[in-house]
């Protein structure tokens, strides 16, 4: 039983990372309708930004974390400004921004590879990896830190969308861009903020996950795949769906590896199987979009 | 202070490389009076992890040889080509180097790329040297001028299994990742363990991109085996392995492949690898290794790991053969390389030397060593040889 509870803590932390990447997808997808597969690169770059600040420049963690998030927010903003906006304003088709962002994915990846090489870099967590026991639940301090930080981020984003006029303007753009524009909502600003926010949240995923293993360029693809799968599982229209999907995915992966009597290599199939199953059976995900009004 | 240290460190590294380059290129101004040696290396592909430190050793050996007057009265000039670890590119780079007039080629890339380059070098019988440990490189082609100086994969496995036998293990867990090399190593580990009478009761894979190795390591803990063998090669996934091992309070000895000799693990799994044993090719107690370590420390101001020693031996193996041949004629050089028995390099256990009398893979079968991680550093040799 103690094995299971310890595993659940670890899986919840993994699910939180998936959920944050899913949220990064969702923040861009909702107001723009654009699936940004570069979200995984943003997460990887967030980890590198934290490594540069905390590992190389030896900036204190309390500064390095917001610093890395800010760097990625600026990158997200710039991506929208230079890549997506010109296409939208020239009336390019719906597919054009998605393809442009795929191009950006390659640029992000190769640029990071050029600067940092294929090496793995260590990133220290703010509280280390001491064993922490909360009642029957045991895990590392980094796992609990990931869970707490993710909870704070999701509550903040949920409150933003549900309780603020700015959040409602995002919702309005998501429902009907043209009507929102006619109502005086600044579409450019909403779109730019959605990219900046998406990149910032992805950066959090990367820098929270980095201390568990290491920081490396190749981490981007798993982030992108697991985050997208979590988004599909939880539902593409609800903030709560992103974290729900992330945790379900992580539980499915870890519990399969631990308890299902198949070679652990085959457990790799859990993510694609779940993704395909949801796309076939429930493409809207577990949580459906709220009714307008 | 931190940034200053970082900047100074980076500056010193640049100066070190620049210094090496100066020494290596010293003869370039008088190209006709130089002995050109080609190097096919991976600077941009997925083998550059290994290739870059090895290249450092090649350049250092060249610089020192040139500083001591060169070879046969001529300076050595390195012509370095990047193959990105792509076999087709490696073959074309070999041709490019041959056309440029090199007297020999050092292959510092993966076994497949090295094999492909061999398809080119065999046509002209230009001497080709590699430290690559693949067992098949000297078997697939009857290339009389192709020589391997590194420990073959089979020697590495046999050495680790000999060490395992000395520990009287009965059961073992086997953990790897889903990379191609990790899978191959795991396969040979299993065969070797079973031949040694050790039963593999748990086999676990930590896939690339995993966020935790806790599920796999809980299964390892439940199996209560005598030891854990690590065949994985991916740095991130191996770090997850070591983290889960510590988190779960496991105590079984960990034995790993030569991949754990890569210094990256000491950074990403800092403090997690104490007591881990791994296969290596360099014995710091060997006088020839000590000479290499001293030269490296003088040049770079830090202690080397074993990878640059592979490059050091590649180059010195060629240099001693050219001296003995008294010529750079390729037939004479091939004969001298083949007759290099008894030459001791930085690689190999104390008291061992290369032996090319029985074949073109000359690393002494008793030369691989098992070392232990101590104080987050590659510590002393705890075992050597396959017996």
XYZ file of C-alpha atoms in Angstrom:
680
model
C 0.000 0.000 0.000
C 2.811 2.392 0.856
C 4.282 1.689 -2.605
C 1.012 2.724 -4.210
C 0.712 5.927 -2.199
C 4.309 6.880 -2.941
C 3.705 6.162 -6.603
C 0.579 8.319 -6.608
C 2.556 11.309 -5.308
C 5.175 10.870 -8.015
C 2.524 10.322 -10.708
C 0.587 13.388 -9.559
C 3.753 15.472 -9.936
C 4.276 14.056 -13.445
C 0.612 14.728 -14.220
C 1.053 18.310 -13.087
C 3.882 18.759 -15.598
C 1.736 17.267 -18.372
C -1.154 19.461 -17.244
C 0.943 22.614 -17.443
C 2.005 21.830 -21.012
C -1.631 21.058 -21.835
C -2.563 24.445 -20.370
C 0.086 26.072 -22.574
C -1.602 24.503 -25.605
C -5.025 25.565 -24.360
C -4.101 29.190 -23.688
C -3.093 29.619 -27.321
C -5.772 27.366 -28.763
C -8.818 28.939 -27.103
C -8.657 32.492 -28.407
C -6.886 31.733 -31.690
C -7.926 28.243 -32.731
C -4.240 27.496 -33.380
C -2.714 24.234 -32.123
C 0.807 25.209 -31.158
C 2.992 22.112 -31.250
C 5.945 24.298 -30.269
C 4.614 24.205 -26.692
C 7.043 21.360 -25.969
C 9.937 23.489 -27.216
C 8.776 26.314 -24.969
C 8.854 23.947 -21.984
C 12.356 22.779 -22.912
C 13.519 26.381 -23.406
C 12.022 27.358 -20.047
C 14.184 24.721 -18.394
C 17.237 26.040 -20.229
C 16.407 29.617 -19.231
C 16.228 28.491 -15.595
C 19.519 26.618 -16.018
C 21.236 29.718 -17.405
C 19.923 31.904 -14.595
C 20.259 29.512 -11.655
C 22.985 27.145 -12.848
C 25.333 29.408 -14.802
C 24.681 32.891 -13.445
C 23.946 31.553 -9.949
C 20.903 33.782 -9.554
C 18.818 32.769 -6.487
C 15.972 30.392 -7.326
C 13.299 32.867 -6.227
C 14.579 35.201 -8.943
C 15.547 32.553 -11.498
C 12.060 31.014 -11.709
C 10.148 34.247 -12.484
C 13.096 35.352 -14.619
C 12.893 32.244 -16.802
C 9.111 32.569 -17.041
C 9.487 36.190 -18.119
C 12.049 35.287 -20.776
C 9.679 32.721 -22.263
C 6.724 35.103 -22.058
C 8.709 37.556 -24.173
C 9.604 34.748 -26.616
C 5.922 33.768 -26.813
C 4.904 37.360 -27.392
C 7.572 37.796 -30.089
C 6.484 34.559 -31.764
C 2.951 35.861 -32.110
C 4.170 39.282 -33.260
C 6.545 38.080 -35.955
C 5.019 34.788 -37.054
C 1.300 34.533 -36.490
C 0.099 38.128 -36.679
C 1.415 38.885 -40.176
C -0.304 35.775 -41.490
C -3.625 36.542 -39.822
C -3.580 40.163 -40.980
C -2.904 39.088 -44.557
C -5.887 36.770 -44.432
C -3.910 33.536 -44.599
C -5.848 30.298 -44.154
C -6.396 28.677 -40.775
C -3.640 26.160 -41.404
C -0.982 28.802 -42.112
C -0.278 29.815 -38.471
C -0.072 26.151 -37.450
C 2.502 25.489 -40.162
C 4.387 28.673 -39.295
C 4.555 27.553 -35.669
C 5.858 24.161 -36.783
C 8.590 26.112 -38.537
C 9.243 27.991 -35.314
C 9.454 24.644 -33.516
C 12.393 23.701 -35.735
C 14.024 27.107 -35.226
C 13.632 26.915 -31.435
C 15.044 23.400 -31.395
C 18.030 24.045 -33.612
C 18.842 27.371 -31.978
C 18.907 25.734 -28.543
C 20.995 22.885 -29.925
C 23.402 25.384 -31.437
C 23.852 27.241 -28.156
C 23.824 24.376 -25.660
C 24.680 21.341 -27.769
C 23.285 17.894 -27.122
C 24.572 17.849 -23.535
C 22.474 17.252 -20.432
C 22.638 19.934 -17.771
C 21.754 19.695 -14.087
C 19.113 21.984 -12.613
C 18.747 22.123 -8.854
C 15.286 22.241 -7.318
C 14.682 24.912 -4.649
C 14.064 22.343 -1.917
C 16.249 19.480 -3.116
C 15.034 15.892 -3.156
C 14.558 15.133 0.512
C 11.953 12.553 1.401
C 8.803 14.242 2.690
C 5.954 12.389 4.384
C 2.493 13.913 4.627
C 0.389 11.397 6.519
C 0.418 8.207 4.483
C 1.778 10.002 1.399
C 5.512 10.074 0.801
C 7.496 11.690 -1.965
C 10.381 13.982 -2.717
C 10.280 17.648 -1.799
C 10.520 18.448 -5.538
C 7.369 16.372 -6.222
C 5.427 18.291 -3.591
C 6.852 21.580 -4.891
C 5.637 20.721 -8.420
C 2.172 19.874 -7.100
C 1.852 23.090 -5.056
C 3.147 25.351 -7.840
C 0.841 23.732 -10.389
C -2.141 24.150 -8.096
C -1.327 27.848 -7.672
C -0.983 28.353 -11.430
C -4.210 26.546 -12.281
C -6.198 28.390 -9.609
C -4.789 31.708 -10.842
C -5.598 30.952 -14.491
C -9.072 29.685 -13.577
C -9.777 32.825 -11.547
C -8.485 34.961 -14.407
C -10.900 33.396 -16.868
C -13.858 33.121 -14.516
C -13.612 36.226 -12.356
C -11.982 39.002 -14.363
C -13.214 41.176 -17.209
C -9.939 40.482 -19.046
C -10.563 36.783 -18.732
C -14.091 37.213 -20.044
C -12.699 39.037 -23.059
C -10.543 35.973 -23.807
C -13.673 33.842 -23.500
C -15.545 36.135 -25.859
C -12.767 35.899 -28.440
C -12.798 32.121 -28.094
C -16.541 31.989 -28.743
C -16.694 34.432 -31.658
C -13.695 36.516 -32.763
C -15.645 38.813 -35.050
C -18.363 39.558 -32.510
C -15.725 40.150 -29.843
C -13.963 42.639 -32.112
C -17.237 44.433 -32.756
C -17.699 44.655 -28.988
C -14.423 46.594 -28.803
C -12.153 43.815 -27.572
C -8.582 44.276 -28.773
C -7.986 41.060 -30.701
C -4.280 41.784 -31.208
C -3.704 42.214 -27.508
C -5.707 39.117 -26.566
C -3.803 37.022 -29.095
C -0.426 38.372 -28.018
C -1.230 37.767 -24.356
C -2.393 34.233 -25.094
C 0.987 33.421 -26.688
C 2.920 35.110 -23.889
C 0.841 33.278 -21.263
C 1.158 29.962 -23.069
C 4.929 30.259 -23.261
C 5.134 31.314 -19.606
C 3.086 28.328 -18.436
C 5.111 25.955 -20.640
C 8.279 27.393 -19.117
C 6.954 26.523 -15.672
C 6.427 22.926 -16.810
C 9.991 22.717 -18.070
C 11.698 24.307 -15.100
C 9.673 22.298 -12.581
C 10.479 19.044 -14.369
C 14.161 19.824 -15.063
C 15.497 19.055 -11.572
C 13.995 15.544 -11.637
C 16.230 14.373 -14.481
C 18.207 16.985 -16.330
C 17.798 19.774 -18.852
C 18.245 18.701 -22.460
C 17.078 19.620 -25.939
C 15.525 16.205 -26.531
C 13.035 16.757 -23.703
C 10.918 18.940 -26.006
C 9.228 16.180 -27.984
C 7.980 14.193 -24.975
C 6.654 17.427 -23.465
C 4.771 18.182 -26.693
C 3.310 14.679 -27.035
C 2.345 14.214 -23.391
C 0.942 17.739 -23.082
C -1.143 17.393 -26.233
C -2.438 13.989 -25.117
C -3.393 15.434 -21.730
C -5.250 18.249 -23.488
C -7.235 15.812 -25.637
C -8.049 13.592 -22.664
C -9.160 16.409 -20.370
C -10.957 18.508 -22.929
C -9.717 21.279 -25.158
C -11.993 24.013 -23.852
C -11.665 23.949 -20.095
C -8.760 24.975 -17.860
C -9.690 22.192 -15.428
C -9.539 19.729 -18.312
C -5.816 20.320 -18.808
C -4.863 19.270 -15.285
C -7.419 16.456 -15.225
C -6.043 15.071 -18.477
C -2.465 15.391 -17.246
C -3.100 13.497 -14.042
C -5.130 10.759 -15.742
C -2.364 10.280 -18.290
C 0.399 10.131 -15.671
C -1.578 7.720 -13.484
C -2.250 5.478 -16.472
C 1.439 5.452 -17.426
C 2.873 4.846 -13.957
C 0.272 2.367 -12.726
C 0.641 0.360 -15.942
C 4.428 0.275 -15.542
C 4.129 -0.767 -11.923
C 1.230 -3.204 -11.845
C 0.318 -4.462 -15.329
C 2.309 -7.625 -16.084
C 3.731 -6.531 -19.410
C 7.324 -5.600 -20.260
C 7.804 -2.035 -19.046
C 8.930 -0.994 -22.522
C 5.448 -1.782 -23.823
C 3.968 0.687 -21.352
C 5.199 3.314 -23.803
C 2.000 2.568 -25.685
C -0.232 3.964 -22.933
C -0.071 7.571 -24.146
C -0.823 6.928 -27.832
C -3.523 4.385 -26.975
C -5.298 6.846 -24.685
C -4.919 9.636 -27.229
C -6.403 7.573 -30.053
C -9.181 6.223 -27.827
C -10.274 9.701 -26.813
C -10.058 11.056 -30.349
C -12.291 8.195 -31.509
C -14.747 7.953 -28.647
C -14.827 11.356 -26.998
C -13.013 13.943 -29.110
C -14.200 16.785 -26.877
C -12.361 15.235 -23.941
C -13.729 14.437 -20.497
C -14.873 17.992 -19.764
C -17.084 19.567 -22.381
C -17.071 23.286 -23.117
C -19.409 25.424 -21.023
C -22.533 26.660 -22.730
C -22.264 30.284 -23.860
C -24.067 32.792 -21.676
C 31.444 35.937 -8.583
C 29.506 33.120 -10.196
C 29.217 34.779 -13.571
C 32.841 35.871 -13.353
C 33.906 32.279 -12.712
C 31.727 31.089 -15.577
C 33.157 33.665 -17.945
C 36.740 32.975 -16.864
C 36.144 29.226 -17.201
C 34.682 29.684 -20.672
C 37.581 31.948 -21.607
C 40.131 29.429 -20.429
C 38.404 26.690 -22.378
C 38.468 28.827 -25.517
C 42.126 29.654 -24.917
C 42.866 25.977 -24.350
C 41.255 24.977 -27.628
C 42.889 27.901 -29.390
C 46.227 26.848 -27.947
C 45.723 23.304 -29.124
C 44.654 24.516 -32.534
C 47.792 26.664 -32.742
C 49.960 23.664 -31.983
C 48.074 21.382 -34.328
C 48.099 23.835 -37.185
C 51.712 24.854 -36.628
C 52.832 23.057 -39.711
C 50.014 24.250 -41.897
C 52.040 27.167 -43.229
C 54.494 24.732 -44.772
C 52.024 22.093 -45.811
C 54.535 20.297 -48.025
C 56.732 19.655 -45.023
C 53.978 18.236 -42.868
C 52.597 14.805 -42.299
C 48.876 15.085 -42.852
C 46.647 12.942 -40.688
C 42.892 13.005 -41.265
C 40.305 12.858 -38.513
C 36.668 12.057 -39.202
C 34.770 13.165 -36.153
C 31.238 13.978 -35.085
C 30.888 17.640 -34.240
C 27.193 18.080 -34.882
C 25.523 14.664 -34.629
C 24.349 12.486 -31.784
C 27.787 10.926 -31.140
C 29.502 14.234 -30.445
C 29.132 13.615 -26.720
C 31.834 11.009 -27.032
C 33.601 12.419 -30.058
C 34.429 15.873 -28.755
C 36.455 14.798 -25.696
C 38.201 12.185 -27.837
C 39.112 14.860 -30.397
C 40.583 16.871 -27.550
C 42.931 13.941 -26.818
C 43.905 13.649 -30.505
C 44.730 17.358 -30.673
C 46.675 17.287 -27.428
C 48.821 14.347 -28.555
C 49.462 16.133 -31.861
C 50.433 19.370 -30.150
C 52.893 17.617 -27.864
C 54.407 15.619 -30.732
C 54.861 18.808 -32.749
C 56.382 20.610 -29.766
C 58.892 17.779 -29.485
C 60.018 18.195 -33.071
C 57.296 16.316 -34.893
C 57.719 12.945 -36.555
C 60.510 12.079 -38.992
C 61.500 15.734 -38.833
C 58.090 16.962 -39.952
C 55.219 18.515 -38.082
C 51.902 16.726 -37.983
C 49.017 18.562 -39.624
C 45.517 17.482 -38.676
C 42.769 17.687 -41.267
C 39.509 17.432 -39.362
C 36.201 16.595 -41.031
C 32.759 16.471 -39.413
C 30.553 13.548 -40.478
C 27.652 14.323 -38.091
C 27.765 10.609 -37.305
C 26.174 9.859 -40.678
C 27.622 6.798 -42.441
C 27.238 8.151 -45.990
C 28.857 11.442 -45.008
C 31.657 9.570 -43.256
C 32.483 7.709 -46.456
C 32.603 10.887 -48.522
C 34.722 12.626 -45.880
C 37.165 9.723 -46.010
C 37.502 10.218 -49.764
C 37.954 13.955 -49.275
C 40.775 13.340 -46.800
C 42.447 10.803 -49.087
C 42.290 13.306 -51.950
C 43.879 15.888 -49.635
C 46.869 13.602 -49.188
C 46.515 12.287 -45.648
C 48.791 9.403 -44.672
C 46.248 7.904 -42.275
C 42.724 8.498 -41.001
C 41.439 8.378 -37.440
C 37.715 7.574 -37.229
C 36.092 9.230 -34.222
C 32.433 8.521 -34.855
C 29.964 5.679 -34.365
C 30.651 2.129 -35.500
C 28.270 2.379 -38.456
C 29.902 5.583 -39.675
C 33.367 4.087 -39.136
C 32.325 0.964 -41.040
C 31.111 3.027 -43.957
C 34.332 5.051 -44.057
C 36.177 1.745 -44.173
C 34.451 0.960 -47.464
C 36.364 3.940 -48.858
C 39.719 3.437 -47.140
C 39.917 -0.232 -48.153
C 40.024 0.777 -51.824
C 43.274 2.667 -51.378
C 44.542 0.731 -48.342
C 45.113 3.981 -46.523
C 45.678 3.177 -42.831
C 42.566 3.774 -40.719
C 42.582 3.729 -36.924
C 39.675 3.843 -34.521
C 39.072 3.428 -30.812
C 35.503 2.317 -31.517
C 34.649 -0.832 -29.577
C 32.308 -2.623 -31.975
C 33.284 -6.285 -32.304
C 32.411 -6.474 -35.992
C 34.537 -3.647 -37.404
C 37.526 -5.872 -38.179
C 35.389 -8.813 -39.255
C 33.035 -7.453 -41.903
C 35.816 -6.423 -44.266
C 39.233 -7.964 -44.748
C 40.861 -4.561 -44.561
C 44.532 -5.147 -43.815
C 45.053 -1.498 -42.920
C 42.204 -1.015 -40.439
C 43.107 -1.119 -36.733
C 41.077 -0.898 -33.547
C 42.722 0.226 -30.336
C 39.754 0.573 -27.964
C 38.360 -2.235 -25.809
C 35.882 -4.321 -27.787
C 32.316 -4.460 -26.485
C 32.727 -8.169 -25.763
C 35.815 -7.482 -23.613
C 33.897 -4.845 -21.659
C 31.003 -7.209 -20.980
C 33.326 -10.087 -20.039
C 35.227 -7.833 -17.658
C 32.051 -6.693 -15.921
C 30.818 -10.288 -15.711
C 34.146 -11.377 -14.207
C 33.661 -8.704 -11.575
C 30.079 -9.891 -11.009
C 31.339 -13.462 -10.534
C 33.837 -12.239 -7.956
C 30.872 -10.881 -5.994
C 29.188 -14.308 -6.064
C 25.886 -12.914 -7.279
C 22.937 -15.265 -7.713
C 20.247 -12.892 -8.964
C 20.270 -9.533 -10.705
C 17.923 -6.841 -11.957
C 18.598 -5.372 -15.370
C 17.559 -1.779 -16.084
C 18.000 -0.023 -19.404
C 16.364 2.603 -21.604
C 14.687 2.304 -24.986
C 17.587 3.668 -27.031
C 19.072 1.291 -29.607
C 22.414 1.111 -27.785
C 20.713 0.676 -24.419
C 18.725 -2.257 -25.778
C 21.792 -3.887 -27.333
C 23.808 -3.510 -24.138
C 20.950 -4.963 -22.087
C 20.809 -7.962 -24.406
C 24.535 -8.642 -24.012
C 24.388 -8.002 -20.272
C 21.661 -10.617 -19.958
C 23.534 -13.170 -22.033
C 26.708 -12.511 -20.035
C 24.939 -12.728 -16.684
C 23.200 -15.971 -17.542
C 26.477 -17.468 -18.784
C 27.977 -16.494 -15.456
C 25.209 -18.308 -13.613
C 23.442 -15.138 -12.469
C 19.677 -15.231 -12.882
C 18.099 -12.055 -14.243
C 14.795 -11.881 -12.398
C 13.677 -8.354 -13.323
C 14.125 -6.486 -16.586
C 12.957 -2.899 -16.653
C 12.992 -0.191 -19.311
C 12.937 3.540 -18.576
C 11.680 5.046 -21.832
C 13.107 8.293 -23.159
C 10.976 11.203 -21.996
C 9.939 9.544 -18.737
C 9.235 11.846 -15.837
C 10.062 9.278 -13.153
C 11.593 5.822 -12.768
C 9.743 5.122 -9.548
C 7.382 2.415 -10.949
C 10.263 0.446 -12.431
C 12.434 0.792 -9.348
C 9.627 -0.273 -7.022
C 9.536 -3.512 -8.999
C 13.300 -3.826 -8.675
C 13.022 -3.274 -4.922
C 10.302 -5.900 -4.640
C 12.465 -8.458 -6.479
C 15.250 -8.182 -3.854
C 18.009 -9.173 -6.274
C 21.674 -9.271 -5.297
C 22.676 -6.492 -7.701
C 21.336 -4.073 -10.302
C 22.932 -3.841 -13.732
C 22.441 -0.592 -15.653
C 22.649 -0.829 -19.419
C 20.934 2.482 -20.186
C 22.867 5.171 -22.014
C 20.502 8.171 -21.864
C 21.695 10.711 -19.308
C 18.291 11.974 -18.258
C 16.734 8.545 -17.845
C 19.765 7.215 -15.979
C 19.506 10.195 -13.640
C 15.866 9.266 -12.980
C 17.081 5.732 -12.226
C 19.659 6.900 -9.675
C 17.161 9.318 -8.118
C 14.529 6.598 -7.680
C 17.191 4.209 -6.314
C 18.044 6.720 -3.589
C 14.426 7.692 -2.947
C 13.474 4.066 -2.349
C 16.457 3.446 -0.084
C 17.827 0.604 -2.192
C 21.157 -0.836 -1.119
C 22.038 -3.379 -3.808
C 25.293 -2.704 -5.661
C 24.885 -1.030 -9.042
C 27.104 -2.133 -11.920
C 27.094 -0.184 -15.158
C 28.418 -0.141 -18.673
C 31.194 2.055 -20.056
C 28.563 4.752 -20.641
C 28.649 5.611 -16.961
C 32.248 6.732 -17.504
C 30.916 9.815 -19.295
C 31.340 12.760 -16.905
C 27.827 14.060 -17.676
C 26.403 11.646 -15.106
C 28.540 13.135 -12.363
C 26.807 16.460 -13.009
C 23.192 15.387 -13.626
C 23.211 12.690 -10.935
C 25.554 14.557 -8.621
C 25.883 12.793 -5.284
C 23.573 9.955 -6.365
C 26.197 7.591 -7.783
C 28.432 6.971 -4.784
C 29.658 3.366 -4.834
C 28.439 2.652 -8.383
C 30.876 0.508 -10.356
C 31.311 0.837 -14.098
C 33.463 -0.380 -16.941
C 36.283 1.864 -18.032
C 39.370 1.602 -20.213
C 41.755 3.795 -18.249
C 43.587 2.784 -15.093
C 44.903 5.932 -13.358
C 47.591 3.788 -11.686
C 49.188 2.914 -15.043
C 52.345 4.989 -15.732
C 51.328 5.702 -19.338
C 47.911 6.891 -18.132
C 49.613 9.078 -15.547
C 51.725 10.674 -18.296
C 48.566 11.424 -20.243
C 46.799 12.785 -17.146
C 49.757 15.070 -16.390
C 49.825 16.389 -19.968
C 46.089 16.987 -19.946
C 46.191 18.738 -16.590
C 49.021 20.967 -17.791
C 47.028 21.916 -20.877
C 43.552 22.297 -19.445
C 44.124 22.735 -15.730
C 41.801 19.909 -14.776
C 41.825 16.142 -14.422
C 40.733 14.220 -17.520
C 38.218 11.406 -17.719
C 38.970 8.455 -19.937
C 37.462 9.684 -23.222
C 40.309 12.035 -24.214
C 42.701 9.130 -23.545
C 41.117 7.251 -26.462
C 42.108 10.090 -28.815
C 45.531 10.361 -27.186
C 46.152 6.679 -27.899
C 44.745 6.925 -31.448
C 47.318 9.562 -32.340
C 50.267 8.117 -30.417
C 49.565 4.707 -31.934
C 50.016 6.266 -35.387
C 53.043 8.328 -34.348
C 54.976 5.379 -32.946
C 54.192 3.352 -36.073
C 55.362 6.130 -38.415
C 58.588 6.376 -36.420
C 59.174 2.645 -36.583
C 58.284 2.516 -40.261
C 60.660 5.409 -40.909
C 58.263 6.442 -43.635
C 54.712 7.490 -44.325
C 54.415 5.028 -47.180
C 51.057 3.403 -46.586
C 52.240 -0.193 -47.009
C 55.133 0.339 -44.612
C 52.885 2.180 -42.182
C 50.318 -0.639 -42.248
C 53.042 -3.160 -41.508
C 54.340 -1.039 -38.641
C 50.823 -0.645 -37.188
C 50.297 -4.392 -37.374
C 53.625 -4.894 -35.634
C 52.791 -2.600 -32.739
C 52.707 -5.409 -30.202
C 54.017 -4.396 -26.797
C 53.271 -0.707 -27.198
C 51.540 0.592 -24.056
C 49.170 3.525 -24.284
C 47.148 5.485 -21.757
C 44.311 2.989 -22.118
C 44.312 -0.431 -20.507
C 44.936 -1.794 -17.052
C 48.317 -1.355 -15.382
C 50.842 -3.726 -16.883
C 48.946 -4.284 -20.144
C 49.958 -3.249 -23.644
C 48.458 -3.424 -27.106
C 48.878 -6.674 -28.946
C 48.206 -6.749 -32.682
C 49.928 -10.073 -33.263
C 46.631 -11.984 -33.265
C 44.485 -9.529 -35.183
C 43.744 -5.936 -35.982
C 41.856 -5.300 -32.735
C 44.809 -4.833 -30.421
C 43.366 -3.902 -27.046
C 44.559 -6.417 -24.496
C 41.594 -8.603 -23.419
C 42.788 -8.212 -19.827
C 43.010 -4.442 -20.168
C 39.484 -3.268 -19.377
C 38.873 -2.225 -15.783
C 36.004 -1.768 -13.362
C 36.127 1.506 -11.423
C 34.025 2.832 -8.597
C 32.439 6.262 -8.168
C 33.967 7.887 -5.112
C 33.315 11.437 -3.869
C 31.299 12.088 -7.027
C 34.361 11.315 -9.151
C 35.714 8.371 -11.103
C 37.556 6.552 -8.348
C 40.084 3.721 -8.243
C 40.080 0.470 -10.183
C 38.401 -2.314 -8.225
C 38.818 -5.037 -10.820
C 40.614 -5.608 -14.093
C 40.549 -8.272 -16.737
C 38.154 -10.991 -17.734
C 39.402 -13.663 -15.346
